Amino acid sequence: ALREAIHVEETDEASGFEVFGGDGNAYYGHFEEFGTSDTPSHPFLLPAMESEKDNVARLVTMALRGL
């Protein structure tokens, strides 16, 4: 459920978008990523971003060149 709930939304922020690890049904993404006072963290978004940062940079560059 959480995997399917990861999504991107456009915003008015400088970046133009935000990535969300959950939704109304799978609301616990931030608990998994950062942990709570009772449970340890199990990061999934930040490690994925780190492992794919070269691909992300390439895709952003291609998108910007298309403007």
Tab-separated table of C-alpha atoms in Angstrom:
chain	number	residue	atom	x	y	z
A	1	ALA	CA	0.000	0.000	0.000
A	2	LEU	CA	2.760	2.468	0.877
A	3	ARG	CA	4.698	1.862	-2.341
A	4	GLU	CA	1.648	2.701	-4.443
A	5	ALA	CA	0.985	5.811	-2.337
A	6	ILE	CA	4.332	7.512	-3.083
A	7	HIS	CA	3.557	10.457	-5.326
A	8	VAL	CA	4.708	13.889	-6.490
A	9	GLU	CA	2.620	17.056	-6.305
A	10	GLU	CA	3.272	20.465	-7.836
A	11	THR	CA	3.681	23.315	-5.352
A	12	ASP	CA	4.351	27.022	-5.306
A	13	GLU	CA	7.655	26.390	-3.524
A	14	ALA	CA	10.985	27.168	-5.221
A	15	SER	CA	11.481	23.536	-6.251
A	16	GLY	CA	8.061	23.397	-7.902
A	17	PHE	CA	7.222	19.982	-6.477
A	18	GLU	CA	7.131	17.812	-3.355
A	19	VAL	CA	7.425	14.047	-3.000
A	20	PHE	CA	5.022	12.382	-0.579
A	21	GLY	CA	5.521	8.963	0.978
A	22	GLY	CA	1.900	8.148	1.628
A	23	ASP	CA	-1.678	9.296	1.282
A	24	GLY	CA	-4.945	9.115	3.227
A	25	ASN	CA	-4.864	5.316	3.290
A	26	ALA	CA	-1.109	4.845	3.672
A	27	TYR	CA	-0.422	7.780	5.973
A	28	TYR	CA	2.543	6.232	7.794
A	29	GLY	CA	5.379	6.908	5.319
A	30	HIS	CA	7.043	9.533	7.501
A	31	PHE	CA	6.910	7.163	10.485
A	32	GLU	CA	8.777	4.548	8.432
A	33	GLU	CA	11.282	7.052	7.028
A	34	PHE	CA	12.159	8.845	10.274
A	35	GLY	CA	10.923	6.533	13.043
A	36	THR	CA	8.996	7.505	16.142
A	37	SER	CA	9.769	7.654	19.833
A	38	ASP	CA	8.753	3.977	19.992
A	39	THR	CA	10.007	2.545	16.692
A	40	PRO	CA	13.283	2.853	14.778
A	41	SER	CA	13.468	4.428	11.345
A	42	HIS	CA	13.370	2.362	8.147
A	43	PRO	CA	14.382	4.930	5.516
A	44	PHE	CA	13.167	4.334	1.973
A	45	LEU	CA	12.751	7.696	0.190
A	46	LEU	CA	16.104	9.275	1.019
A	47	PRO	CA	18.132	6.150	0.149
A	48	ALA	CA	16.199	5.794	-3.112
A	49	MET	CA	16.898	9.420	-3.964
A	50	GLU	CA	20.592	9.000	-3.194
A	51	SER	CA	20.908	5.869	-5.309
A	52	GLU	CA	19.103	7.510	-8.241
A	53	LYS	CA	20.506	11.047	-7.995
A	54	ASP	CA	22.450	10.761	-11.271
A	55	ASN	CA	19.320	9.636	-13.112
A	56	VAL	CA	17.262	12.379	-11.493
A	57	ALA	CA	19.823	15.009	-12.479
A	58	ARG	CA	19.830	13.700	-16.055
A	59	LEU	CA	16.019	13.754	-16.273
A	60	VAL	CA	15.815	17.273	-14.828
A	61	THR	CA	18.474	18.476	-17.277
A	62	MET	CA	16.578	16.939	-20.196
A	63	ALA	CA	13.327	18.537	-19.007
A	64	LEU	CA	14.950	21.957	-18.644
A	65	ARG	CA	16.521	21.746	-22.080
A	66	GLY	CA	13.058	21.102	-23.473
A	67	LEU	CA	11.707	24.419	-22.160
